[in-house]
mmCIF file of C-alpha atoms in Angstrom:
data_model
loop_
_atom_site.group_PDB
_atom_site.id
_atom_site.type_symbol
_atom_site.label_atom_id
_atom_site.label_comp_id
_atom_site.label_asym_id
_atom_site.label_seq_id
_atom_site.Cartn_x
_atom_site.Cartn_y
_atom_site.Cartn_z
ATOM 1 C CA MET Z 1 -24.812 7.838 -34.064
ATOM 2 C CA SER Z 2 -26.408 5.615 -31.466
ATOM 3 C CA VAL Z 3 -26.234 6.193 -27.708
ATOM 4 C CA ILE Z 4 -24.045 3.099 -27.362
ATOM 5 C CA ALA Z 5 -21.647 4.479 -29.971
ATOM 6 C CA TRP Z 6 -21.377 7.760 -28.075
ATOM 7 C CA ILE Z 7 -20.671 5.915 -24.813
ATOM 8 C CA ALA Z 8 -17.999 3.852 -26.561
ATOM 9 C CA LEU Z 9 -16.366 6.970 -28.017
ATOM 10 C CA VAL Z 10 -16.315 8.713 -24.617
ATOM 11 C CA SER Z 11 -14.782 5.627 -23.036
ATOM 12 C CA CYS Z 12 -12.197 5.459 -25.799
ATOM 13 C CA ALA Z 13 -11.321 9.129 -25.279
ATOM 14 C CA ALA Z 14 -11.024 8.545 -21.531
ATOM 15 C CA TRP Z 15 -8.528 5.750 -22.125
ATOM 16 C CA ALA Z 16 -6.530 7.891 -24.527
ATOM 17 C CA TRP Z 17 -6.229 10.512 -21.801
ATOM 18 C CA LEU Z 18 -5.366 7.930 -19.111
ATOM 19 C CA LEU Z 19 -2.711 6.434 -21.350
ATOM 20 C CA LEU Z 20 -0.890 9.720 -21.887
ATOM 21 C CA GLY Z 21 -2.134 12.198 -19.293
ATOM 22 C CA GLN Z 22 -2.193 10.320 -15.976
ATOM 23 C CA GLY Z 23 1.499 10.297 -15.191
ATOM 24 C CA LEU Z 24 2.237 7.144 -17.219
ATOM 25 C CA PHE Z 25 0.719 5.307 -14.247
ATOM 26 C CA TRP Z 26 0.785 1.997 -16.106
ATOM 27 C CA ARG Z 27 4.570 1.795 -16.251
ATOM 28 C CA THR Z 28 6.317 -0.226 -13.546
ATOM 29 C CA ASP Z 29 9.821 1.236 -13.757
ATOM 30 C CA GLN Z 30 9.648 3.392 -10.635
ATOM 31 C CA ARG Z 31 11.975 1.309 -8.460
ATOM 32 C CA LEU Z 32 14.388 2.186 -5.678
ATOM 33 C CA PRO Z 33 16.778 4.816 -7.082
ATOM 34 C CA ARG Z 34 19.825 3.221 -8.661
ATOM 35 C CA GLY Z 35 23.323 4.442 -8.084
ATOM 36 C CA SER Z 36 22.612 5.366 -4.463
ATOM 37 C CA ALA Z 37 25.933 6.040 -2.773
ATOM 38 C CA GLU Z 38 26.358 4.453 0.622
ATOM 39 C CA PRO Z 39 27.000 6.951 3.428
ATOM 40 C CA VAL Z 40 30.406 7.196 5.073
ATOM 41 C CA ALA Z 41 28.736 6.956 8.485
ATOM 42 C CA TRP Z 42 25.551 4.915 8.556
ATOM 43 C CA PRO Z 43 22.694 6.619 10.440
ATOM 44 C CA SER Z 44 20.870 4.865 13.256
ATOM 45 C CA VAL Z 45 17.501 3.247 12.487
ATOM 46 C CA ALA Z 46 14.598 2.033 14.590
ATOM 47 C CA VAL Z 47 12.289 -0.467 12.903
ATOM 48 C CA VAL Z 48 8.746 -0.072 14.260
ATOM 49 C CA VAL Z 49 6.394 -3.009 13.656
ATOM 50 C CA PRO Z 50 2.759 -2.693 14.777
ATOM 51 C CA ALA Z 51 1.363 -6.205 15.222
ATOM 52 C CA ARG Z 52 -2.093 -7.450 16.165
ATOM 53 C CA ASP Z 53 -2.660 -11.216 16.008
ATOM 54 C CA GLU Z 54 0.199 -11.805 13.578
ATOM 55 C CA ALA Z 55 1.620 -15.108 14.900
ATOM 56 C CA GLU Z 56 0.911 -16.808 11.570
ATOM 57 C CA VAL Z 57 3.235 -14.565 9.542
ATOM 58 C CA LEU Z 58 5.914 -13.520 12.064
ATOM 59 C CA PRO Z 59 8.205 -16.535 11.530
ATOM 60 C CA VAL Z 60 8.881 -15.227 8.009
ATOM 61 C CA SER Z 61 8.468 -11.468 8.341
ATOM 62 C CA LEU Z 62 10.080 -10.784 11.716
ATOM 63 C CA THR Z 63 12.930 -13.210 11.045
ATOM 64 C CA SER Z 64 13.712 -11.280 7.843
ATOM 65 C CA LEU Z 65 14.032 -8.086 9.908
ATOM 66 C CA LEU Z 66 16.128 -9.683 12.634
ATOM 67 C CA ARG Z 67 18.616 -10.821 9.993
ATOM 68 C CA GLN Z 68 19.070 -7.477 8.249
ATOM 69 C CA ASP Z 69 22.607 -6.825 7.049
ATOM 70 C CA TYR Z 70 22.891 -3.222 8.181
ATOM 71 C CA PRO Z 71 26.292 -1.639 8.952
ATOM 72 C CA GLY Z 72 24.951 0.994 11.348
ATOM 73 C CA ARG Z 73 23.093 0.848 14.647
ATOM 74 C CA ALA Z 74 19.599 -0.552 14.253
ATOM 75 C CA GLU Z 75 16.954 -2.048 16.483
ATOM 76 C CA ILE Z 76 13.427 -3.419 16.188
ATOM 77 C CA VAL Z 77 10.469 -2.359 18.320
ATOM 78 C CA LEU Z 78 7.506 -4.678 17.871
ATOM 79 C CA VAL Z 79 4.325 -3.222 19.314
ATOM 80 C CA ASP Z 80 1.973 -6.000 20.386
ATOM 81 C CA ASP Z 81 -1.394 -4.328 19.885
ATOM 82 C CA GLY Z 82 -3.639 -6.422 22.136
ATOM 83 C CA SER Z 83 -2.974 -9.724 20.374
ATOM 84 C CA ALA Z 84 -4.771 -12.858 21.533
ATOM 85 C CA ASP Z 85 -2.632 -15.368 19.604
ATOM 86 C CA GLY Z 86 0.681 -15.040 21.424
ATOM 87 C CA THR Z 87 2.238 -12.573 18.978
ATOM 88 C CA GLY Z 88 4.477 -10.970 21.603
ATOM 89 C CA GLU Z 89 5.728 -14.253 23.055
ATOM 90 C CA LEU Z 90 6.449 -15.641 19.603
ATOM 91 C CA ALA Z 91 8.374 -12.502 18.648
ATOM 92 C CA ARG Z 92 10.641 -12.873 21.669
ATOM 93 C CA ALA Z 93 11.189 -16.554 20.907
ATOM 94 C CA LEU Z 94 12.090 -15.786 17.284
ATOM 95 C CA ALA Z 95 14.646 -13.193 18.416
ATOM 96 C CA GLU Z 96 16.236 -15.679 20.807
ATOM 97 C CA ARG Z 97 16.326 -18.355 18.112
ATOM 98 C CA CYS Z 98 17.913 -15.944 15.619
ATOM 99 C CA ALA Z 99 20.576 -14.929 18.129
ATOM 100 C CA TRP Z 100 21.363 -18.572 18.943
ATOM 101 C CA ARG Z 101 21.481 -19.830 15.359
ATOM 102 C CA HIS Z 102 23.148 -16.866 13.694
ATOM 103 C CA GLY Z 103 25.156 -15.404 16.528
ATOM 104 C CA GLY Z 104 23.375 -12.087 16.635
ATOM 105 C CA GLY Z 105 20.655 -10.274 14.764
ATOM 106 C CA LEU Z 106 19.096 -6.894 15.387
ATOM 107 C CA PRO Z 107 18.018 -6.347 18.997
ATOM 108 C CA LEU Z 108 14.278 -6.677 19.571
ATOM 109 C CA THR Z 109 12.046 -4.946 22.085
ATOM 110 C CA VAL Z 110 8.442 -6.089 22.449
ATOM 111 C CA VAL Z 111 6.035 -3.623 24.051
ATOM 112 C CA SER Z 112 2.285 -3.220 24.404
ATOM 113 C CA PRO Z 113 0.593 0.203 24.474
ATOM 114 C CA GLY Z 114 -2.811 -0.874 25.739
ATOM 115 C CA PRO Z 115 -6.091 0.013 23.977
ATOM 116 C CA PRO Z 116 -5.965 3.068 21.689
ATOM 117 C CA GLU Z 117 -7.225 6.353 23.006
ATOM 118 C CA ARG Z 118 -10.321 7.936 21.514
ATOM 119 C CA GLY Z 119 -9.686 9.340 18.018
ATOM 120 C CA TRP Z 120 -6.746 7.041 17.248
ATOM 121 C CA THR Z 121 -6.751 4.060 14.907
ATOM 122 C CA GLY Z 122 -5.119 0.992 16.399
ATOM 123 C CA LYS Z 123 -2.206 0.926 13.981
ATOM 124 C CA LEU Z 124 -1.266 4.575 14.454
ATOM 125 C CA TRP Z 125 -1.614 4.247 18.226
ATOM 126 C CA ALA Z 126 0.836 1.343 18.069
ATOM 127 C CA VAL Z 127 3.204 3.295 15.796
ATOM 128 C CA ARG Z 128 3.099 6.248 18.192
ATOM 129 C CA HIS Z 129 4.055 4.019 21.100
ATOM 130 C CA GLY Z 130 6.797 2.268 19.125
ATOM 131 C CA ILE Z 131 8.375 5.570 18.076
ATOM 132 C CA ALA Z 132 8.297 6.831 21.681
ATOM 133 C CA VAL Z 133 10.025 3.658 22.902
ATOM 134 C CA ALA Z 134 12.677 3.859 20.167
ATOM 135 C CA ARG Z 135 13.421 7.511 20.940
ATOM 136 C CA GLY Z 136 13.924 6.619 24.577
ATOM 137 C CA HIS Z 137 16.554 3.982 23.842
ATOM 138 C CA GLY Z 138 19.326 6.255 22.642
ATOM 139 C CA GLU Z 139 20.562 9.795 23.087
ATOM 140 C CA GLY Z 140 18.623 11.940 20.644
ATOM 141 C CA GLY Z 141 16.737 8.968 19.264
ATOM 142 C CA PRO Z 142 17.254 7.223 15.906
ATOM 143 C CA ASP Z 143 18.029 9.149 12.735
ATOM 144 C CA PHE Z 144 15.498 7.136 10.724
ATOM 145 C CA LEU Z 145 12.345 5.152 11.397
ATOM 146 C CA LEU Z 146 11.405 2.157 9.287
ATOM 147 C CA LEU Z 147 7.649 1.712 9.615
ATOM 148 C CA THR Z 148 6.797 -1.722 8.309
ATOM 149 C CA ASP Z 149 3.792 -3.995 8.696
ATOM 150 C CA ALA Z 150 4.010 -7.321 10.467
ATOM 151 C CA ASP Z 151 3.222 -9.243 7.280
ATOM 152 C CA ILE Z 152 6.092 -7.745 5.246
ATOM 153 C CA ALA Z 153 9.276 -9.763 4.603
ATOM 154 C CA HIS Z 154 12.471 -7.917 3.698
ATOM 155 C CA ALA Z 155 15.501 -9.169 1.798
ATOM 156 C CA PRO Z 156 18.696 -9.069 3.922
ATOM 157 C CA ASP Z 157 19.891 -5.839 2.274
ATOM 158 C CA SER Z 158 16.496 -4.087 2.275
ATOM 159 C CA LEU Z 159 17.222 -1.672 5.114
ATOM 160 C CA ARG Z 160 20.674 -0.923 3.743
ATOM 161 C CA ARG Z 161 19.256 -0.072 0.296
ATOM 162 C CA LEU Z 162 16.482 2.103 1.739
ATOM 163 C CA VAL Z 163 18.860 4.144 3.884
ATOM 164 C CA ALA Z 164 21.372 4.535 1.038
ATOM 165 C CA ALA Z 165 18.592 5.867 -1.215
ATOM 166 C CA ALA Z 166 17.346 8.293 1.424
ATOM 167 C CA THR Z 167 20.766 9.680 2.302
ATOM 168 C CA SER Z 168 22.216 9.947 -1.199
ATOM 169 C CA HIS Z 169 19.077 11.540 -2.681
ATOM 170 C CA ARG Z 170 18.250 13.639 0.401
ATOM 171 C CA LEU Z 171 14.807 12.136 0.812
ATOM 172 C CA ASP Z 172 12.723 12.465 3.959
ATOM 173 C CA LEU Z 173 10.398 9.574 3.157
ATOM 174 C CA VAL Z 174 11.169 6.550 1.005
ATOM 175 C CA SER Z 175 8.334 4.075 0.509
ATOM 176 C CA GLN Z 176 8.103 0.852 -1.455
ATOM 177 C CA MET Z 177 4.910 -0.884 -2.500
ATOM 178 C CA ALA Z 178 5.583 -4.437 -1.325
ATOM 179 C CA ARG Z 179 5.007 -7.192 -3.845
ATOM 180 C CA LEU Z 180 1.780 -8.757 -2.613
ATOM 181 C CA ARG Z 181 1.248 -12.501 -2.489
ATOM 182 C CA VAL Z 182 -0.183 -13.975 -5.700
ATOM 183 C CA ALA Z 183 -0.700 -17.714 -5.381
ATOM 184 C CA GLY Z 184 -4.362 -18.738 -5.655
ATOM 185 C CA GLY Z 185 -6.833 -18.005 -8.415
ATOM 186 C CA TRP Z 186 -8.588 -15.134 -6.644
ATOM 187 C CA GLU Z 187 -5.263 -13.530 -5.756
ATOM 188 C CA ARG Z 188 -4.202 -13.705 -9.403
ATOM 189 C CA LEU Z 189 -7.435 -12.036 -10.482
ATOM 190 C CA VAL Z 190 -7.609 -9.301 -7.837
ATOM 191 C CA VAL Z 191 -4.161 -8.492 -6.389
ATOM 192 C CA PRO Z 192 -2.287 -7.133 -9.450
ATOM 193 C CA ALA Z 193 -5.308 -4.978 -10.220
ATOM 194 C CA PHE Z 194 -5.260 -3.625 -6.661
ATOM 195 C CA VAL Z 195 -1.756 -2.235 -7.228
ATOM 196 C CA TYR Z 196 -2.671 -1.117 -10.772
ATOM 197 C CA PHE Z 197 -5.625 0.916 -9.462
ATOM 198 C CA PHE Z 198 -3.457 2.412 -6.718
ATOM 199 C CA CYS Z 199 -0.904 3.491 -9.318
ATOM 200 C CA GLN Z 200 -3.684 4.992 -11.420
ATOM 201 C CA LEU Z 201 -4.986 6.954 -8.454
ATOM 202 C CA TYR Z 202 -1.514 8.055 -7.307
ATOM 203 C CA PRO Z 203 0.872 7.910 -10.288
ATOM 204 C CA PHE Z 204 4.315 7.237 -8.874
ATOM 205 C CA ARG Z 205 5.939 9.720 -11.245
ATOM 206 C CA TRP Z 206 3.667 12.436 -9.914
ATOM 207 C CA VAL Z 207 4.494 11.484 -6.325
ATOM 208 C CA ASN Z 208 8.212 11.574 -7.061
ATOM 209 C CA SER Z 209 7.974 14.945 -8.822
ATOM 210 C CA ALA Z 210 5.889 16.552 -6.050
ATOM 211 C CA ARG Z 211 2.657 16.649 -8.066
ATOM 212 C CA ALA Z 212 0.944 14.174 -5.721
ATOM 213 C CA SER Z 213 1.521 12.676 -2.288
ATOM 214 C CA ALA Z 214 1.234 8.998 -1.397
ATOM 215 C CA ALA Z 215 3.093 6.168 0.299
ATOM 216 C CA ALA Z 216 2.708 2.421 0.727
ATOM 217 C CA GLY Z 217 2.257 1.709 4.409
ATOM 218 C CA GLY Z 218 3.915 -1.702 4.411
ATOM 219 C CA CYS Z 219 7.382 -0.204 3.945
ATOM 220 C CA VAL Z 220 8.119 3.414 4.844
ATOM 221 C CA LEU Z 221 11.548 4.756 5.774
ATOM 222 C CA LEU Z 222 11.059 8.132 7.453
ATOM 223 C CA ARG Z 223 13.566 10.616 8.814
ATOM 224 C CA THR Z 224 12.854 11.196 12.486
ATOM 225 C CA ALA Z 225 13.358 14.932 12.016
ATOM 226 C CA ALA Z 226 10.770 14.940 9.216
ATOM 227 C CA ALA Z 227 8.312 13.069 11.416
ATOM 228 C CA GLU Z 228 8.786 15.674 14.126
ATOM 229 C CA ARG Z 229 8.266 18.563 11.690
ATOM 230 C CA ALA Z 230 5.095 16.969 10.365
ATOM 231 C CA GLY Z 231 3.837 16.084 13.851
ATOM 232 C CA VAL Z 232 3.168 12.492 12.866
ATOM 233 C CA PRO Z 233 1.590 10.259 13.815
ATOM 234 C CA GLY Z 234 -0.384 12.626 16.044
ATOM 235 C CA THR Z 235 -1.617 14.854 13.230
ATOM 236 C CA ILE Z 236 -3.017 11.858 11.312
ATOM 237 C CA ARG Z 237 -4.131 9.775 14.301
ATOM 238 C CA GLY Z 238 -7.620 9.059 12.979
ATOM 239 C CA ALA Z 239 -6.633 8.273 9.375
ATOM 240 C CA VAL Z 240 -7.821 4.910 8.056
ATOM 241 C CA ILE Z 241 -5.654 5.256 4.927
ATOM 242 C CA ASP Z 242 -2.682 6.168 7.074
ATOM 243 C CA ASP Z 243 0.057 5.783 4.445
ATOM 244 C CA VAL Z 244 -1.343 8.446 2.127
ATOM 245 C CA ALA Z 245 -2.103 10.691 5.106
ATOM 246 C CA LEU Z 246 1.492 10.275 6.319
ATOM 247 C CA ALA Z 247 2.936 11.218 2.929
ATOM 248 C CA ARG Z 248 0.718 14.297 2.714
ATOM 249 C CA ALA Z 249 1.727 15.423 6.191
ATOM 250 C CA VAL Z 250 5.433 15.031 5.426
ATOM 251 C CA ARG Z 251 5.102 16.875 2.131
ATOM 252 C CA ARG Z 252 3.077 19.718 3.674
ATOM 253 C CA SER Z 253 5.867 20.233 6.198
ATOM 254 C CA GLY Z 254 8.430 20.619 3.399
ATOM 255 C CA GLY Z 255 9.675 17.042 3.187
ATOM 256 C CA ARG Z 256 10.785 15.235 0.024
ATOM 257 C CA ILE Z 257 9.143 11.885 -0.618
ATOM 258 C CA TRP Z 258 9.625 8.992 -3.024
ATOM 259 C CA LEU Z 259 7.402 6.022 -3.846
ATOM 260 C CA GLY Z 260 8.051 3.008 -6.041
ATOM 261 C CA LEU Z 261 7.505 -0.692 -6.547
ATOM 262 C CA ALA Z 262 9.610 -3.110 -4.537
ATOM 263 C CA ASP Z 263 11.945 -5.796 -5.800
ATOM 264 C CA HIS Z 264 13.082 -7.115 -2.422
ATOM 265 C CA VAL Z 265 10.111 -6.452 -0.127
ATOM 266 C CA ASP Z 266 7.210 -8.926 -0.129
ATOM 267 C CA SER Z 267 3.911 -9.354 1.666
ATOM 268 C CA VAL Z 268 3.487 -12.854 3.083
ATOM 269 C CA ARG Z 269 -0.150 -12.482 4.106
ATOM 270 C CA PRO Z 270 -2.353 -14.956 2.240
ATOM 271 C CA TYR Z 271 -5.723 -14.007 0.744
ATOM 272 C CA PRO Z 272 -6.892 -17.418 -0.460
ATOM 273 C CA ARG Z 273 -10.620 -16.629 -0.725
ATOM 274 C CA LEU Z 274 -12.530 -13.879 -2.458
ATOM 275 C CA ALA Z 275 -14.031 -12.997 0.935
ATOM 276 C CA ASP Z 276 -10.536 -12.249 2.303
ATOM 277 C CA LEU Z 277 -9.729 -9.929 -0.591
ATOM 278 C CA TRP Z 278 -13.185 -8.368 -0.378
ATOM 279 C CA ARG Z 279 -12.617 -7.401 3.265
ATOM 280 C CA MET Z 280 -9.170 -5.998 2.443
ATOM 281 C CA VAL Z 281 -10.635 -3.609 -0.144
ATOM 282 C CA ALA Z 282 -13.994 -2.855 1.461
ATOM 283 C CA ARG Z 283 -12.551 -1.837 4.826
ATOM 284 C CA SER Z 284 -11.013 1.366 3.417
ATOM 285 C CA ALA Z 285 -12.580 2.015 -0.006
ATOM 286 C CA TYR Z 286 -15.258 4.381 1.280
ATOM 287 C CA ALA Z 287 -12.703 6.228 3.415
ATOM 288 C CA GLN Z 288 -10.743 6.827 0.194
ATOM 289 C CA LEU Z 289 -13.891 8.550 -1.116
ATOM 290 C CA ARG Z 290 -14.027 10.773 1.987
ATOM 291 C CA HIS Z 291 -17.265 9.068 3.066
ATOM 292 C CA SER Z 292 -19.156 11.077 0.445
ATOM 293 C CA VAL Z 293 -22.227 9.666 -1.295
ATOM 294 C CA ALA Z 294 -21.703 12.103 -4.173
ATOM 295 C CA VAL Z 295 -18.099 11.000 -4.676
ATOM 296 C CA LEU Z 296 -19.246 7.367 -4.445
ATOM 297 C CA ALA Z 297 -21.828 7.935 -7.183
ATOM 298 C CA GLY Z 298 -19.232 9.595 -9.395
ATOM 299 C CA THR Z 299 -16.758 6.780 -8.766
ATOM 300 C CA VAL Z 300 -19.278 4.092 -9.667
ATOM 301 C CA ALA Z 301 -20.222 5.960 -12.848
ATOM 302 C CA GLY Z 302 -16.560 6.458 -13.731
ATOM 303 C CA LEU Z 303 -15.674 2.795 -13.183
ATOM 304 C CA ALA Z 304 -18.630 1.746 -15.310
ATOM 305 C CA LEU Z 305 -17.733 4.118 -18.146
ATOM 306 C CA VAL Z 306 -14.009 3.400 -18.161
ATOM 307 C CA TYR Z 307 -13.864 -0.326 -17.392
ATOM 308 C CA LEU Z 308 -17.273 -1.888 -18.071
ATOM 309 C CA ALA Z 309 -18.466 0.069 -21.110
ATOM 310 C CA PRO Z 310 -15.708 -1.034 -23.561
ATOM 311 C CA PRO Z 311 -16.482 -4.792 -23.631
ATOM 312 C CA LEU Z 312 -20.234 -4.175 -23.372
ATOM 313 C CA CYS Z 313 -20.193 -1.651 -26.238
ATOM 314 C CA LEU Z 314 -18.064 -3.996 -28.332
ATOM 315 C CA ALA Z 315 -20.530 -6.842 -27.788
ATOM 316 C CA ALA Z 316 -23.547 -4.618 -28.445
ATOM 317 C CA GLY Z 317 -21.924 -3.185 -31.565
ATOM 318 C CA VAL Z 318 -21.140 -6.620 -33.007
ATOM 319 C CA VAL Z 319 -24.595 -7.995 -32.246
ATOM 320 C CA GLY Z 320 -26.459 -4.874 -33.402
ATOM 321 C CA GLY Z 321 -24.288 -4.085 -36.399
ATOM 322 C CA ASP Z 322 -23.123 -0.765 -34.949
ATOM 323 C CA ALA Z 323 -19.638 -0.382 -36.397
ATOM 324 C CA VAL Z 324 -18.750 2.751 -34.427
ATOM 325 C CA ALA Z 325 -19.724 1.189 -31.102
ATOM 326 C CA ALA Z 326 -17.827 -1.996 -31.922
ATOM 327 C CA TRP Z 327 -14.698 -0.200 -33.106
ATOM 328 C CA ALA Z 328 -14.563 2.334 -30.251
ATOM 329 C CA GLY Z 329 -15.408 -0.260 -27.594
ATOM 330 C CA GLY Z 330 -12.793 -2.641 -28.922
ATOM 331 C CA ALA Z 331 -10.146 0.095 -29.090
ATOM 332 C CA ALA Z 332 -10.834 1.182 -25.507
ATOM 333 C CA TRP Z 333 -10.662 -2.427 -24.289
ATOM 334 C CA ALA Z 334 -7.377 -2.945 -26.141
ATOM 335 C CA VAL Z 335 -5.796 0.147 -24.563
ATOM 336 C CA MET Z 336 -7.082 -0.917 -21.156
ATOM 337 C CA ALA Z 337 -5.562 -4.377 -21.504
ATOM 338 C CA GLY Z 338 -2.316 -2.954 -22.840
ATOM 339 C CA THR Z 339 -1.855 -0.672 -19.828
ATOM 340 C CA TYR Z 340 -2.406 -3.656 -17.516
ATOM 341 C CA VAL Z 341 0.257 -5.840 -19.121
ATOM 342 C CA PRO Z 342 3.264 -4.252 -17.328
ATOM 343 C CA MET Z 343 1.671 -4.914 -13.922
ATOM 344 C CA LEU Z 344 0.938 -8.535 -14.834
ATOM 345 C CA ARG Z 345 4.537 -8.868 -15.970
ATOM 346 C CA TYR Z 346 5.741 -7.394 -12.659
ATOM 347 C CA TYR Z 347 3.684 -10.018 -10.832
ATOM 348 C CA ARG Z 348 4.901 -12.752 -13.206
ATOM 349 C CA GLN Z 349 1.359 -13.596 -14.291
ATOM 350 C CA PRO Z 350 0.144 -14.760 -17.728
ATOM 351 C CA LEU Z 351 -0.397 -11.715 -19.917
ATOM 352 C CA ARG Z 352 -3.635 -13.118 -21.316
ATOM 353 C CA GLY Z 353 -5.200 -12.167 -17.994
ATOM 354 C CA ALA Z 354 -5.169 -8.532 -19.131
ATOM 355 C CA VAL Z 355 -8.460 -9.015 -20.968
ATOM 356 C CA LEU Z 356 -10.128 -9.889 -17.642
ATOM 357 C CA LEU Z 357 -9.520 -6.441 -16.142
ATOM 358 C CA PRO Z 358 -13.184 -5.408 -16.689
ATOM 359 C CA VAL Z 359 -14.249 -8.404 -14.565
ATOM 360 C CA THR Z 360 -11.891 -7.378 -11.778
ATOM 361 C CA ALA Z 361 -13.019 -3.756 -12.035
ATOM 362 C CA PHE Z 362 -16.631 -4.897 -11.624
ATOM 363 C CA LEU Z 363 -15.642 -6.727 -8.437
ATOM 364 C CA TYR Z 364 -13.936 -3.568 -7.162
ATOM 365 C CA LEU Z 365 -17.057 -1.567 -7.978
ATOM 366 C CA LEU Z 366 -19.113 -3.959 -5.846
ATOM 367 C CA MET Z 367 -16.521 -3.856 -3.047
ATOM 368 C CA THR Z 368 -16.630 -0.062 -3.037
ATOM 369 C CA VAL Z 369 -20.413 0.015 -2.817
ATOM 370 C CA ASP Z 370 -20.279 -2.580 -0.041
ATOM 371 C CA SER Z 371 -17.734 -0.434 1.815
ATOM 372 C CA ALA Z 372 -20.203 2.468 1.765
ATOM 373 C CA LEU Z 373 -23.050 0.242 2.925
ATOM 374 C CA ARG Z 374 -20.951 -1.064 5.813
ATOM 375 C CA HIS Z 375 -20.134 2.482 6.860
ATOM 376 C CA HIS Z 376 -23.756 3.620 6.830
ATOM 377 C CA ARG Z 377 -24.752 0.513 8.785
ATOM 378 C CA GLY Z 378 -22.300 1.505 11.507
ATOM 379 C CA ARG Z 379 -19.673 -1.107 10.719
ATOM 380 C CA GLY Z 380 -17.231 1.329 9.116
ATOM 381 C CA ALA Z 381 -13.651 0.315 8.408
ATOM 382 C CA ALA Z 382 -13.351 -2.956 10.312
ATOM 383 C CA TRP Z 383 -10.035 -4.674 10.957
ATOM 384 C CA LYS Z 384 -9.304 -7.462 13.451
ATOM 385 C CA GLY Z 385 -12.134 -6.697 15.811
ATOM 386 C CA ARG Z 386 -11.998 -2.901 15.584
ATOM 387 C CA THR Z 387 -14.316 -0.635 13.622
ATOM 388 C CA TYR Z 388 -13.585 2.957 12.623
ATOM 389 C CA GLY Z 389 -16.058 5.496 11.364
ATOM 390 C CA ALA Z 390 -15.318 8.731 9.554
ATOM 391 C CA PRO Z 391 -12.395 10.563 11.216
ATOM 392 C CA GLN Z 392 -13.303 13.284 13.630
ATOM 393 C CA ALA Z 393 -12.206 16.800 12.793
ATOM 394 C CA ALA Z 394 -9.519 16.682 15.466
ATOM 395 C CA SER Z 395 -7.755 13.844 13.726
ATOM 396 C CA GLU Z 396 -7.351 15.882 10.541
ATOM 397 C CA ARG Z 397 -5.466 18.826 12.043
#
């Protein structure tokens, strides 16, 4: 057999294993546990929202939190992390408007922690400050913490459903992967694949059966007691991929975690240009690879073999009359597209887009390489004017 045929067969075998041996990652049925009984006495919750220059999205996201239909005691602490666009002032105005129009709403406190100390990422520094403020507002502090990003909008019953799931299933961490915005052409091409790749890396079934640890940082309900046992956020203060680090810390301390796709939690942040999506991926891709050149090389080779080889081998086999290469390449591409269909359906996108997954994977390959180049040029994981290098050893304790 030809070299191309062998490559096609290896790729086909890899897809057969991914289809059946990677936790059924391609399925999208891991949703908030059904049949969650509501507690007799609703626990108290503090919603902590780190926000840096988020005035554009707050009218939707913060308003959705202010109007939560939650039977127990709940409050919101928005941590204005050095914003220059009036984020804090707008948050206060939105709370006043909600109270005037709707006769109430969750109480809001807006605080600012100042610049992060050495070894802390900005988001985790803000979360630390928000948790400290929330714990100081009531005797013993809140029973639960909802850590949610400033660009995440919640349905009115979101908090209620999260708490019911955590209490009835005795979970210490409940996280939902928010449905990201898919409006423009680049978002349609890149965003569903972003979630698909995340699910492939951290199969939700494995997370929920304690075989892996991960969370989606946009929406995390965390028991305060579990946070204290795990020492978070202090023990993960330098983590760029803070959601996965949080889940690992909670699990290491004996906590039970759950992760699934969201039906009522949505990201409202727009990514209209490829450059916007590129920055979103490139800022943390190399951190995911532990800043290792060897792991980067293996990742690039793996992406090429699994995602790029099938269509290329099919084309080469058809042109060169290599039946084995054409058959194996076509079979691998068909399995690849088939596993992508459920995610496209979840995002309500045309299913014909599944055949374009190799194109998207090639873009992700380039983004990953660019992430490594940025790191080695001293630009690291950059976000809103801050740049983070590899975490220091102290931040990994």
